[in-house]
Coordinates of C-alpha atoms and ligand atoms in Angstrom, one line a residue:
X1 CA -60.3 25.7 115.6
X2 CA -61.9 22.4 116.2
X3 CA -59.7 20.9 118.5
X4 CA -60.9 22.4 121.8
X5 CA -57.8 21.1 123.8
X6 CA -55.1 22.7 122.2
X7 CA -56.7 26.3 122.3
X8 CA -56.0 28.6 125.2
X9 CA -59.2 28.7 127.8
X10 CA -58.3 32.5 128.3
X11 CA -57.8 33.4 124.7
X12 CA -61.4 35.2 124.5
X13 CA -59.4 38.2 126.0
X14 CA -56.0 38.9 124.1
X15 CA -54.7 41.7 126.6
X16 CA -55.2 38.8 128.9
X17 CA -52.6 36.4 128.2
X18 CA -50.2 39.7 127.5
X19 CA -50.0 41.1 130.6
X20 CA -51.0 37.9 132.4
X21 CA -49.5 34.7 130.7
X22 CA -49.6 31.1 131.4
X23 CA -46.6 29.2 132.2
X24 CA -44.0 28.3 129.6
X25 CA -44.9 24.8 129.3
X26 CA -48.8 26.4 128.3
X27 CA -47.2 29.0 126.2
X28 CA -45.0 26.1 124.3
X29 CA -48.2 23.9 124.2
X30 CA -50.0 27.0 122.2
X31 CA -46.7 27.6 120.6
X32 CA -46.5 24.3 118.3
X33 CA -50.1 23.8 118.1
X34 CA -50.6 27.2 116.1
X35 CA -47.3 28.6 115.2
X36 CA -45.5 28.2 112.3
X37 CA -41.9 29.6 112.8
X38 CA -39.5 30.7 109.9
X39 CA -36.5 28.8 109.0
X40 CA -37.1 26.4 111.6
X41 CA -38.1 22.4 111.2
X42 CA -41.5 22.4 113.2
X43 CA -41.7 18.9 114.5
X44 CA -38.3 18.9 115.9
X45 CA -39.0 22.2 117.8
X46 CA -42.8 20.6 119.3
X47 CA -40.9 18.5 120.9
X48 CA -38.5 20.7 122.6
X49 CA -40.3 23.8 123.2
X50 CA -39.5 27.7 121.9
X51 CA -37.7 29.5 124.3
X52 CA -40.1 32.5 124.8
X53 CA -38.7 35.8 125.1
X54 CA -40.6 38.1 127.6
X55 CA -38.8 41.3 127.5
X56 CA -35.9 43.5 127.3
X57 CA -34.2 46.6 128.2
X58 CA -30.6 48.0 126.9
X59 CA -28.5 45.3 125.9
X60 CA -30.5 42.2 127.8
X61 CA -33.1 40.1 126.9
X62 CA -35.7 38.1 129.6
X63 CA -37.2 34.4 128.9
X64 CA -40.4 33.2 130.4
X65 CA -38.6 31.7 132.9
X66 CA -36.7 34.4 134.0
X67 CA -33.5 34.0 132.8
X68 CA -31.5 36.5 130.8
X69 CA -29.3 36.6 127.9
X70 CA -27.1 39.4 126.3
X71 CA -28.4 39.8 122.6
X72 CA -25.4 39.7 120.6
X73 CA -27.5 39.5 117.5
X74 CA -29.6 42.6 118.3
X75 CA -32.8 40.5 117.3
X76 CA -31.9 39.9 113.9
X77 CA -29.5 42.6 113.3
X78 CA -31.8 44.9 113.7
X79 CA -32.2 47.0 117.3
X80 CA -29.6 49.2 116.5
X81 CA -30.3 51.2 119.3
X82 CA -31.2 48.8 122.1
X83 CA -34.4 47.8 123.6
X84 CA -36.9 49.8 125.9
X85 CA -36.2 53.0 124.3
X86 CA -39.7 54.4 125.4
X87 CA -39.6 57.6 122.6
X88 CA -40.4 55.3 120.0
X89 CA -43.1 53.9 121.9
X90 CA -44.3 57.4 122.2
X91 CA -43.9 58.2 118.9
X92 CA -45.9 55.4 117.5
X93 CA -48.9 55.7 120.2
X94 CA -49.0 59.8 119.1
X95 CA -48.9 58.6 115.6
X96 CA -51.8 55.9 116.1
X97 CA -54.2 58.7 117.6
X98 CA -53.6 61.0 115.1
X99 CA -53.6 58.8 112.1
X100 CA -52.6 55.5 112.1
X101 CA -53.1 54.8 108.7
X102 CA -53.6 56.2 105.2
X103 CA -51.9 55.0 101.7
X104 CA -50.1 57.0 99.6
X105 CA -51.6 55.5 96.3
X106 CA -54.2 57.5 95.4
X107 CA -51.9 61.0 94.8
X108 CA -52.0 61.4 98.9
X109 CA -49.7 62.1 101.5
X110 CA -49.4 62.2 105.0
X111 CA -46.8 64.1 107.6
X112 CA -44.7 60.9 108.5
X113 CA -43.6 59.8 104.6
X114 CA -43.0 63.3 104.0
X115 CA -40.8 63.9 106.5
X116 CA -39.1 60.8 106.8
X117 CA -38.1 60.5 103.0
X118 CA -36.7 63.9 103.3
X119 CA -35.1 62.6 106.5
X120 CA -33.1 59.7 104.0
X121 CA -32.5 61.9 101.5
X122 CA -30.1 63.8 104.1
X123 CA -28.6 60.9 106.1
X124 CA -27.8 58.4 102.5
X125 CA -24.3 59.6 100.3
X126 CA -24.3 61.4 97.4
X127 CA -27.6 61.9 95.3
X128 CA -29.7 59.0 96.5
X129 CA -32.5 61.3 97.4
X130 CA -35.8 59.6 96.7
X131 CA -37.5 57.0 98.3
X132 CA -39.8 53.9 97.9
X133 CA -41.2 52.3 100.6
X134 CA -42.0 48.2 101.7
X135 CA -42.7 46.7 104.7
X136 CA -39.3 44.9 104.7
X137 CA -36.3 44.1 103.5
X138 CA -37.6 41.4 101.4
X139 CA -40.3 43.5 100.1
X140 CA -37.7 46.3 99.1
X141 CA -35.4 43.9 97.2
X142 CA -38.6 42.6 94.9
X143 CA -39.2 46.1 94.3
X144 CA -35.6 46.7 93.3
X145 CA -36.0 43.8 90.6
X146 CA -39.3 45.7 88.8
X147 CA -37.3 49.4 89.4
X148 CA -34.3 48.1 87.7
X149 CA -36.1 45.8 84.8
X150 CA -38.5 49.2 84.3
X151 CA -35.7 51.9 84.9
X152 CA -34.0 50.3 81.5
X153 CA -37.4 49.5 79.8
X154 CA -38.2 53.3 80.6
X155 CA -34.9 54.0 78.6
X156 CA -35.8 51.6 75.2
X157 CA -34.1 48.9 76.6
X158 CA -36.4 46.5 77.6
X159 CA -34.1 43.5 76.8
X160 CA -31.8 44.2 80.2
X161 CA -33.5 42.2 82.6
X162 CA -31.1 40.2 84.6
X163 CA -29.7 40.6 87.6
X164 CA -26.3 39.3 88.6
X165 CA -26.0 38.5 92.5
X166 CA -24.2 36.2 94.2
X167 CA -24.0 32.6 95.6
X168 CA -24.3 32.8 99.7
X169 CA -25.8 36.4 99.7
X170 CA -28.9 36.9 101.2
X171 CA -31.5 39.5 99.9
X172 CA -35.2 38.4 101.8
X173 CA -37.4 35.4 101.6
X174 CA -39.9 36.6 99.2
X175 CA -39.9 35.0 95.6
X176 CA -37.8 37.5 94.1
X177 CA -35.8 38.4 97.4
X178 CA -34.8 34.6 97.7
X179 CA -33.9 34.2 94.2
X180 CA -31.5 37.6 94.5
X181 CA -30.3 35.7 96.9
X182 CA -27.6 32.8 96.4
X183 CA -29.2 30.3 99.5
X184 CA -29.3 26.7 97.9
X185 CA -31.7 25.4 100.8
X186 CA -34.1 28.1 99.8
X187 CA -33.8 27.7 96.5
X188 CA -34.4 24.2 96.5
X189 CA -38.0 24.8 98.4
X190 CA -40.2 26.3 95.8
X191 CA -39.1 26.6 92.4
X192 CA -36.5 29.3 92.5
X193 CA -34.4 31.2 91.6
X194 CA -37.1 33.2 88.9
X195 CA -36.1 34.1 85.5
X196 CA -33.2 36.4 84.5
X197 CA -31.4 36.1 87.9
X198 CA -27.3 35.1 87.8
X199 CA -25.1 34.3 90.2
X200 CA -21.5 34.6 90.6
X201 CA -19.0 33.1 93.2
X202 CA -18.8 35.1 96.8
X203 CA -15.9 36.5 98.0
X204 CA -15.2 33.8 101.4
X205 CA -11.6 33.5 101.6
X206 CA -11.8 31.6 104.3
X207 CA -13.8 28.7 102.8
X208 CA -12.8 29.0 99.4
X209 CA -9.8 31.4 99.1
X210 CA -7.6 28.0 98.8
X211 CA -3.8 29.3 97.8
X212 CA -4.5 32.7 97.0
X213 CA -3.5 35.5 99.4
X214 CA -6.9 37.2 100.0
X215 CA -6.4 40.5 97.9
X216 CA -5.4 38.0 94.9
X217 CA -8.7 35.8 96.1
X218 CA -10.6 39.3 96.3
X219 CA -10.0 40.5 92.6
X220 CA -10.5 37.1 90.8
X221 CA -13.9 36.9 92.8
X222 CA -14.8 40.6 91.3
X223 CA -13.7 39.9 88.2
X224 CA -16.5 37.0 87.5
X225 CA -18.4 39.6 87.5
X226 CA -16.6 41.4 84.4
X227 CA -16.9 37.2 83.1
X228 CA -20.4 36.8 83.5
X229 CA -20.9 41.0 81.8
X230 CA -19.1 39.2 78.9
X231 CA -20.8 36.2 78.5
X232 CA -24.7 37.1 79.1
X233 CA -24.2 40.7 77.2
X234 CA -24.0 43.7 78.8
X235 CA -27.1 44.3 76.6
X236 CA -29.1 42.1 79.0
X237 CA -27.9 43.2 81.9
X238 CA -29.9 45.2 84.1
X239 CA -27.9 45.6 87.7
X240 CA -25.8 43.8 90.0
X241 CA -26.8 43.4 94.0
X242 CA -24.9 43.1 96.9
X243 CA -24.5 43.4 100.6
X244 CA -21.3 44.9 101.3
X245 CA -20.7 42.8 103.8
X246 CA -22.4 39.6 103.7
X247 CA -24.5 39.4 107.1
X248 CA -26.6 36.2 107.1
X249 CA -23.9 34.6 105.0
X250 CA -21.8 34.1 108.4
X251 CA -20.5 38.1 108.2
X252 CA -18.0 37.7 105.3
X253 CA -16.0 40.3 104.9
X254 CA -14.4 40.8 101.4
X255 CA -11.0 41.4 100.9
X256 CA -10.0 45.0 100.9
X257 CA -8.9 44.2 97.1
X258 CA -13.0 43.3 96.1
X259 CA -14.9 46.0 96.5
X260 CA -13.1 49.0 94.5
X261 CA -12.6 46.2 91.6
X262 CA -16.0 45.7 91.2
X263 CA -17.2 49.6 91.4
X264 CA -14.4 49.8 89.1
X265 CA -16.8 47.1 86.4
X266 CA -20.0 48.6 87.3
X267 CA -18.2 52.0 86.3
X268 CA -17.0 50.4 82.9
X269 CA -20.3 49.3 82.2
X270 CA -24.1 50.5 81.7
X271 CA -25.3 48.3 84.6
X272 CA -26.8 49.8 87.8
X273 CA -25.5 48.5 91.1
X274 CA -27.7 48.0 93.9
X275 CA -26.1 47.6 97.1
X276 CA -27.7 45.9 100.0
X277 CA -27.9 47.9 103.3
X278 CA -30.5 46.4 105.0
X279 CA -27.6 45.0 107.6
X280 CA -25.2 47.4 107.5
X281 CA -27.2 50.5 106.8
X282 CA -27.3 52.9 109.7
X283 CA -24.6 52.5 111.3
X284 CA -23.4 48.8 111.6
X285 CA -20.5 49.0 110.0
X286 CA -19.2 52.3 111.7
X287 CA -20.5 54.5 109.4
X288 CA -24.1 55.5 108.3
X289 CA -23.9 53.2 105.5
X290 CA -21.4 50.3 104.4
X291 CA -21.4 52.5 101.2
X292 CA -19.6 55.2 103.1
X293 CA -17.4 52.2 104.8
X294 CA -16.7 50.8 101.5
X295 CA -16.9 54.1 98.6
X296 CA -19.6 52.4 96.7
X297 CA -21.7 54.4 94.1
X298 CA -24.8 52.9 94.5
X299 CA -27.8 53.3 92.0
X300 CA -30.0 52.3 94.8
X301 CA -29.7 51.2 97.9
X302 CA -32.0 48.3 100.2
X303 CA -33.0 49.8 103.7
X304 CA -34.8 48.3 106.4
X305 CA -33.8 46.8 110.1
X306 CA -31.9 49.3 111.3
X307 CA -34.2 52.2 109.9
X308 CA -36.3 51.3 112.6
X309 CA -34.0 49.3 114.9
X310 CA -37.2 46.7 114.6
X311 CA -39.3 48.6 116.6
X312 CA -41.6 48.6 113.7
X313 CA -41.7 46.8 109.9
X314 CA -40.9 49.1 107.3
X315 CA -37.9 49.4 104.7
X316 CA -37.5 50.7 101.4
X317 CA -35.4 51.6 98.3
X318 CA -33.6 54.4 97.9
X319 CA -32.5 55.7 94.4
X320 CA -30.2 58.3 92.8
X321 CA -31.6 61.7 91.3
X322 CA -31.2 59.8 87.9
X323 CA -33.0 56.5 88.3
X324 CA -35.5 58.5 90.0
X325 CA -35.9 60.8 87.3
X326 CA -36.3 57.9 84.4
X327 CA -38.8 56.1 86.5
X328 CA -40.8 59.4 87.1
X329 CA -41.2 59.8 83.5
X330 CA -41.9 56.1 82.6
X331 CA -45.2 56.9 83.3
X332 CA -47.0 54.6 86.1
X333 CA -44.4 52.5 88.2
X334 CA -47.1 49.7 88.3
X335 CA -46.2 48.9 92.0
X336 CA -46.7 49.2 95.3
X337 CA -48.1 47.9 98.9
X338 CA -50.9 48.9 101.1
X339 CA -48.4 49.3 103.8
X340 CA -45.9 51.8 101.8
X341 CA -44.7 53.9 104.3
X342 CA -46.7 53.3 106.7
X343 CA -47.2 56.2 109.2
X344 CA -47.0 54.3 112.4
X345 CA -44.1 52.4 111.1
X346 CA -42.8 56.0 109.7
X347 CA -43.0 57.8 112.6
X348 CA -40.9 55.3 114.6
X349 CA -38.5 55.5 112.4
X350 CA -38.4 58.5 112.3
X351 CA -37.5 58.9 116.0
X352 CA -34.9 56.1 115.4
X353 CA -33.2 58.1 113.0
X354 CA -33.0 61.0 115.5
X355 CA -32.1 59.1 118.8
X356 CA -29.3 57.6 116.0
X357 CA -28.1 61.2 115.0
X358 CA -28.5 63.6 118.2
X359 CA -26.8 61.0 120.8
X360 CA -24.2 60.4 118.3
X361 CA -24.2 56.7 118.5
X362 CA -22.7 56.0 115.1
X363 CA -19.7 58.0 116.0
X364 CA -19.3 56.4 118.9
X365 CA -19.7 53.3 117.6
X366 CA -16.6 54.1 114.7
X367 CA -14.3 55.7 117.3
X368 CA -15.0 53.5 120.5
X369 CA -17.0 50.6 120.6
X370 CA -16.2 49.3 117.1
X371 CA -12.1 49.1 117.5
X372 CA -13.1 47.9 121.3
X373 CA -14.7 44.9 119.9
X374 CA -12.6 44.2 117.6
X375 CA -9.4 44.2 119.9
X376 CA -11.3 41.4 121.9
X377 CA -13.0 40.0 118.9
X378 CA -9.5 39.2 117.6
X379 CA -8.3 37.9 120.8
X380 CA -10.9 34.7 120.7
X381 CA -9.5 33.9 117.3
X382 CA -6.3 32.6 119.1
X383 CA -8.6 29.9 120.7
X384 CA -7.6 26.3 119.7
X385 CA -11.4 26.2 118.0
X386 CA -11.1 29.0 116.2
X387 CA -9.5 29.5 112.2
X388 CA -10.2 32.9 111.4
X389 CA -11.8 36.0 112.7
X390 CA -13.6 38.2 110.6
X391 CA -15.6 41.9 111.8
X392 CA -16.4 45.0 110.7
X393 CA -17.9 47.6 112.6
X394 CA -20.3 45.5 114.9
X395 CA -20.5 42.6 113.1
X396 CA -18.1 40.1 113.5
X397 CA -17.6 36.0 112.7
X398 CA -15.6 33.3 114.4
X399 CA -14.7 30.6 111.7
X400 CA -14.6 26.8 113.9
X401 CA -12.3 24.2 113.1
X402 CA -10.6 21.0 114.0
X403 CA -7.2 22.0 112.8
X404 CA -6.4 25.9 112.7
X405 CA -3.2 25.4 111.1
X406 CA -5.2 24.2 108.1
X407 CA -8.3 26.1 107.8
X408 CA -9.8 22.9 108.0
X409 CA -13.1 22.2 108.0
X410 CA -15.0 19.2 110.3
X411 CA -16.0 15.6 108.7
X412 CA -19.1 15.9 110.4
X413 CA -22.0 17.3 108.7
X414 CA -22.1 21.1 108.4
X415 CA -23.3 23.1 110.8
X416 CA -22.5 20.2 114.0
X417 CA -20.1 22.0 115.6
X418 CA -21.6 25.5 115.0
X419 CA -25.2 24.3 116.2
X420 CA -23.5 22.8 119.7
X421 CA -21.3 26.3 120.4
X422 CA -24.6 28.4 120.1
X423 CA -26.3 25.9 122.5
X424 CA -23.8 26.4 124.9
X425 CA -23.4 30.4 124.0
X426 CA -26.9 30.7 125.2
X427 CA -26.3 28.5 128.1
X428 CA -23.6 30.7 129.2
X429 CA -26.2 33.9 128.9
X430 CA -25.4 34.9 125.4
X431 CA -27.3 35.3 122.3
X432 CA -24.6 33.5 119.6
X433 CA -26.3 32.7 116.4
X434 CA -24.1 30.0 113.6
X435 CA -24.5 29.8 110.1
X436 CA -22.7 26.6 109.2
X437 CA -19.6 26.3 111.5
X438 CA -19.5 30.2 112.1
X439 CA -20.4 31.8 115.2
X440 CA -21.6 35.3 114.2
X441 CA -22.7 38.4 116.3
X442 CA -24.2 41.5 115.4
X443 CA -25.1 43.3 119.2
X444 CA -26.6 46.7 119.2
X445 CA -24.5 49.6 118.6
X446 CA -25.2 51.1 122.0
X447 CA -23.1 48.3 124.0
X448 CA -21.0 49.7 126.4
X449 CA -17.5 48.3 127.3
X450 CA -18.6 46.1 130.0
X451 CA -20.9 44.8 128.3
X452 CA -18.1 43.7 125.1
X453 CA -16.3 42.1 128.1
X454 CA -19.4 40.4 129.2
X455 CA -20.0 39.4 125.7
X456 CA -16.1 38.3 125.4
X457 CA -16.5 36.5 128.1
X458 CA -19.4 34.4 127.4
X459 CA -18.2 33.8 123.8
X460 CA -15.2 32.4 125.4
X461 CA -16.9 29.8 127.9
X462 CA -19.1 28.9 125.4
X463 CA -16.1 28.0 123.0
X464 CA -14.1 26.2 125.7
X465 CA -17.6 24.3 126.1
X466 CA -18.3 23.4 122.7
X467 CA -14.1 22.3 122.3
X468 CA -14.9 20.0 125.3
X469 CA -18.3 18.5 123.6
X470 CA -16.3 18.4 120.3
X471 CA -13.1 16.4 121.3
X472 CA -15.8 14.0 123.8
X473 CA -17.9 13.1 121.1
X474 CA -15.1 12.4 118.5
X475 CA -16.0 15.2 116.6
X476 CA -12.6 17.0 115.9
X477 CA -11.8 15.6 112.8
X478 CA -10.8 17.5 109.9
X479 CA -12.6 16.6 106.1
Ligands
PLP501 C1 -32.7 40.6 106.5 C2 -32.2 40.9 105.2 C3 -33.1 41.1 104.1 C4 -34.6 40.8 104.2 O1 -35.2 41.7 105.1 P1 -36.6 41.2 105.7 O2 -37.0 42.4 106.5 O3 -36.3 40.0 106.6 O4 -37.5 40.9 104.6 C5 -32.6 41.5 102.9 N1 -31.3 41.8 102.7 C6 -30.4 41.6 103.7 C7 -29.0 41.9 103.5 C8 -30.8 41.1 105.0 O5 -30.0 40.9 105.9

């Protein structure tokens, strides 16, 4: 803190530049000087400036300059239930004046933990009934890699130690949460993927599908993972992971064929599976779990965004009676963080949970909104940009091309065209994110109709912009 001119004069009081802030250009000043932003190439944003979100209420998001945006990404996939839900402001400043913190190392408790996990226990299928918390996603996924390594350890078999995932997924940017996950960019940045990790093709019919009809695509993409059981020894093995639908992979859904082939090879083999809701848990995908959606028997299950809509950072694992029961009586489960169920974080989600069940909103979302979006949803894949159109629940993708009749994809570098539509998405008032050249959404679950239409609507602009841009600049060419 040397450099006197690129620190903030009124900074000596932080509720000060809260509830009274400088300008945007100040704000953006402060912004590159001091902030380092995920995923994100720093230099090239100092120059442009962060857009700096304000506020928001329902469905709508507020810049610093005023201007408003429908959040078709609910944050990160996460508000589940909308913004400005005041309960869960309430519920966190109650739980911060009565105890705002204690651990639950040291053979201690509190109220929130206790009442939350037995909250899980009901809402999650079948017998995952116990709980382990993180303060993320990320968090959760490392401590799926020690359960599962220490659940067959605990059982004499210390010799099953990988972990089969899969190339595209996404599990968390933590050492092991990155190296579950099958992100070569990430991979290539620090040294990973760690030991004992594997990973197998993903099921994107779109991209790599070639002549195969999708459900023949879908079972020869399960079935390397009966391969790779054969080659590495099912004596090694110590689980597989998955999301069942990929989210930050550009919302892949698998063909209907995938899934029940590869509970089938989990089934036929002594590995545990380990299923990935941190996206589609509560509620995204219509029901409270993409386990439900998709009749997975999970081992254990990742939890986090939705379990608190992002209102506060917690997530966790949750395992079956059995795992639970080994890992009780391995002795110590040498693991854990300070911020393990937190009881502020707790208590929010807590109230989440019961906002999520007493209004209904998953129901709502399965019987109305869902098939709602997906009518329209459907209707912008007949858009001269647009090769395929992928959604489940509310999450949905828009493949781009330069030649639909041959899910093409563009010469240009991957990622052009995607990176101009969500320019122009949010110029049209609409929060679009791309991976690659996929538009994906992921909006709250509490969207109403009008605001699918408005979301419809501003998808469409946005894609008649970014054909314009396209076919100006030269741009649609096929590979
Ligand atoms: C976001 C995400 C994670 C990581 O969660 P963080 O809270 O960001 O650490 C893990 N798995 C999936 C499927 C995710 O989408």
């Amino acid at each position: 803190m040397n450099d006197a001119s690129t620190h903030c004069p009124d900074m000596g009081s932080a509720m000060n530049i809260l509830t009274n802030h400088p300008p945007t250009a100040e704000l953006q000043r402060l912004d590159a000087a001091h902030h380092m932003h995920p995923f994100t190439a720093g230099a090239e944003l100092a120059k442009k400036g962060a857009r700096i979100i304000t506020r928001a209420d329902g469905v709508t998001l507020t810049d610093s300059e005023g201007r408003t945006f429908l959040d078709g990404m609910a944050g990160l996939w996460c508000v589940n239930i909308g913004y400005g839900r005041s309960e869960l402001a309430e519920a966190a400043a109650r739980q911060m004046r009565e105890l705002p913190y204690y651990n639950t190392f040291f053979q201690t408790s509190h109220v929130p933990v206790i009442a939350l996990s037995a909250k899980l226990a009901e809402l999650t299928p079948n017998d995952l009934n116990h709980v382990f918390y993180a303060g993320s996603g990320s968090e959760a996924n490392d401590t799926n890699i020690r359960l599962a390594r220490h659940y067959w350890s605990a059982r004499g078999k210390p010799q099953k130690k990988i972990i089969i995932s899969r190339k595209n997924a996404y599990h968390g940017s933590t050492m092991g949460g990155a190296s579950l996950g099958g992100m070569q960019p990430m991979h290539a940045q620090g040294g990973l993927p760690i030991a004992d990790i594997h990973h197998i093709d993903q099921p994107d019919w779109y991209l790599e599908g070639g002549e195969h009809s999708p459900e023949e695509f879908g079972l020869e993409r399960a079935r390397q993972l009966e391969q790779a059981i054969e080659t590495l020894g099912e004596d090694n093995i110590a689980a597989f992971i998955a999301e069942p639908v990929q989210g930050a992979g550009g919302v892949i859904v698998p063909p209907e064929t995938y899934w029940p082939e590869l509970q089938r090879i989990c089934d036929a083999h002594e590995i545990l599976l380990i299923v990935d809701e941190v996206i589609c848990g509560f509620g995204r995908t219509g029901n409270w779990f993409g386990t439900e959606t998709f009749g997975l028997r999970p081992d254990i299950i990742t939890i986090a965004k939705g379990l608190s809509s992002g209102y506060a950072p917690i997530g966790g694992s949750v395992v079956t009676d059995h795992v639970a029961e080994v890992i009780d009586n391995g002795g110590d489960f040498n693991h854990g963080y300070t911020y393990s169920g937190h009881p502020v974080a707790a208590a929010v989600a807590l109230e989440n949970l019961r906002i999520l069940q007493e209004e209904k909103i998953i129901d709502r979302v399965r019987d109305d909104i869902a098939p709602y979006l997906a009518e329209k949803w459907g209707q912008l894949a007949e858009h001269p940009l647009v090769g395929y159109s992928n959604i489940c629940g509310m999450m949905a993708s828009l493949a781009l091309t330069p030649d639909k009749s041959a899910r093409a994809v563009f010469a240009a570098e991957r990622g052009t065209a995607g990176l101009i539509c969500r320019g122009h998405s949010f110029d049209s008032g609409l929060v679009m994110r791309h991976v690659g050249d996929r538009m994906v959404i992921s909006p709250p679950l509490v969207m109403t109709r009008p605001d699918v239409d408005s979301l419809i609507e501003r998808a469409g602009r946005a894609l008649d912009l970014t054909h314009r841009e396209l076919i100006d600049k030269g741009l649609m060419v096929a590979a």
